[in-house]
Amino acid sequence: MVGITKGEVLPLDRFERAILIALQVDGRVSNQDLARQVGLSPSACWRRVRALEHAGVIQRYTAILDPKMVGIGETVFAHVSMARHSKSSSVEFAELMRQQPEVMECFFTTGAADIMLRVATPSVAAYDHFLENVIFNAPGVSQVHSDFALRQIKFETALPL
């Protein structure tokens, strides 16, 4: 881990891989329990976790909420086509999407649309409001196609290491 720059692909040893797998299952596990799970001393485990954090492999620790229990009933996949393809319009659109709490994910894509968004809203009406007031007012947007999720079949946050 020493000398690794953020953003580089890291060669992970078996301990680092085991640490990452365990933390993806339970980010609140104590260092003592994590060390026991991966077969390291607590101090060696702590150093490796800190190194993974410092290198940017572990970006943050978070809670995963049940969307329905907090009033977020709709997941919408919005496929956005841009009228012009320029660096400035892409940067401007990306920055606008970063500021929208409803936008859970935003990707520049290949295919029929230029951008795909995963949007979480309380209702169809709330999505309509987001579409009218944010997306349709964004510079360079020429077309939007929206797909509403009927039900979720799989949701996973752990990367397959």
XYZ file of C-alpha atoms in Angstrom:
161
model
C 0.000 0.000 0.000
C 2.880 2.399 0.587
C 3.276 4.891 -2.260
C -0.130 4.162 -3.795
C -1.871 7.161 -5.355
C -5.646 7.596 -5.202
C -7.293 6.251 -8.337
C -4.679 3.595 -9.121
C -5.730 -0.054 -9.406
C -4.322 -1.692 -6.314
C -2.859 -5.168 -6.134
C -4.755 -6.490 -3.113
C -3.314 -9.289 -1.018
C -5.548 -11.910 0.600
C -5.812 -9.954 3.872
C -6.837 -6.715 2.166
C -9.365 -8.584 0.031
C -10.776 -10.292 3.160
C -10.963 -6.946 4.975
C -12.853 -5.355 2.076
C -15.273 -8.267 1.770
C -15.991 -8.170 5.506
C -16.454 -4.384 5.590
C -18.846 -4.523 2.627
C -21.014 -6.911 4.650
C -20.791 -4.894 7.884
C -19.091 -1.508 7.854
C -19.669 -1.162 11.604
C -17.744 -4.276 12.600
C -15.272 -3.578 15.384
C -11.581 -3.693 14.541
C -11.204 -6.552 17.056
C -13.857 -8.659 15.293
C -12.587 -7.715 11.837
C -9.036 -8.727 12.787
C -10.330 -12.065 14.078
C -12.348 -12.652 10.871
C -9.411 -11.993 8.544
C -6.671 -13.609 10.635
C -4.619 -10.558 11.597
C -3.668 -8.901 14.857
C -5.868 -5.900 15.689
C -3.004 -3.445 15.127
C -2.074 -4.954 11.730
C -5.742 -4.955 10.721
C -6.185 -1.326 11.786
C -3.092 -0.274 9.771
C -4.408 -2.046 6.666
C -7.871 -0.493 6.993
C -6.320 2.981 7.380
C -4.087 2.365 4.345
C -7.138 1.279 2.281
C -8.954 4.436 3.394
C -5.960 6.648 2.620
C -5.554 5.093 -0.847
C -9.233 5.793 -1.597
C -10.247 2.144 -1.875
C -12.598 2.637 1.070
C -14.337 5.866 0.153
C -16.794 6.169 3.049
C -18.919 4.291 5.548
C -22.680 4.655 5.201
C -26.092 3.304 6.206
C -28.334 1.663 3.622
C -31.947 2.696 4.067
C -35.163 1.014 2.982
C -36.502 3.565 0.443
C -40.162 2.672 0.986
C -39.859 3.086 4.772
C -38.604 6.650 4.312
C -41.194 7.595 1.693
C -39.205 7.068 -1.504
C -41.628 5.009 -3.571
C -40.422 5.493 -7.140
C -37.207 4.531 -8.880
C -36.907 5.938 -12.379
C -34.249 5.354 -14.999
C -34.011 8.491 -17.120
C -32.223 8.259 -20.458
C -31.134 11.754 -21.466
C -30.064 12.774 -24.973
C -28.064 15.944 -25.444
C -28.548 18.285 -28.407
C -24.843 19.049 -28.615
C -21.834 17.103 -27.475
C -19.259 19.423 -26.022
C -17.040 19.258 -22.998
C -18.617 22.374 -21.492
C -22.195 21.070 -21.808
C -21.152 17.699 -20.360
C -19.382 19.322 -17.415
C -22.313 21.658 -16.786
C -24.872 18.838 -16.892
C -22.745 16.609 -14.646
C -22.375 19.382 -12.070
C -26.125 20.047 -12.130
C -26.829 16.329 -11.528
C -24.350 16.209 -8.611
C -26.443 18.906 -6.929
C -29.741 16.994 -7.212
C -30.527 14.825 -4.177
C -32.984 12.742 -6.233
C -30.219 11.636 -8.601
C -28.747 8.507 -7.079
C -26.478 7.678 -10.004
C -25.506 9.441 -13.216
C -23.548 7.876 -16.067
C -22.373 9.076 -19.453
C -23.261 6.175 -21.730
C -23.023 4.806 -25.234
C -26.136 3.743 -27.098
C -29.450 5.460 -27.737
C -29.022 8.060 -24.970
C -26.010 10.054 -23.866
C -26.680 9.967 -20.126
C -28.493 7.578 -17.814
C -29.796 8.626 -14.412
C -31.201 6.582 -11.574
C -33.645 8.870 -9.826
C -35.401 8.183 -6.510
C -38.562 10.163 -5.710
C -41.536 9.822 -3.368
C -44.068 9.731 -6.224
C -44.691 9.998 -9.943
C -45.745 13.609 -9.348
C -42.418 14.344 -7.636
C -40.539 12.843 -10.595
C -42.636 14.924 -12.983
C -41.695 18.035 -10.980
C -37.996 17.056 -11.128
C -38.250 16.455 -14.873
C -40.007 19.755 -15.585
C -37.917 21.932 -13.269
C -34.477 20.379 -13.505
C -33.947 18.151 -16.524
C -35.989 20.084 -19.075
C -34.314 23.313 -17.931
C -30.804 21.885 -18.155
C -28.850 23.400 -21.036
C -28.344 21.107 -24.004
C -30.988 18.485 -23.171
C -32.906 17.501 -26.283
C -34.841 14.430 -25.190
C -35.611 12.323 -22.119
C -36.989 8.798 -22.000
C -38.091 7.595 -18.557
C -38.497 3.988 -17.413
C -40.263 3.430 -14.074
C -39.153 0.417 -12.049
C -42.046 -1.889 -11.190
C -40.215 -3.881 -8.523
C -36.648 -4.462 -7.516
C -35.297 -7.936 -8.134
C -31.792 -7.440 -6.784
C -29.988 -4.701 -4.922
C -26.370 -5.159 -3.973
C -23.790 -2.668 -2.798
C -20.881 -5.074 -2.294
C -18.447 -5.301 -5.193
C -17.570 -8.854 -6.282
C -13.966 -9.128 -5.065
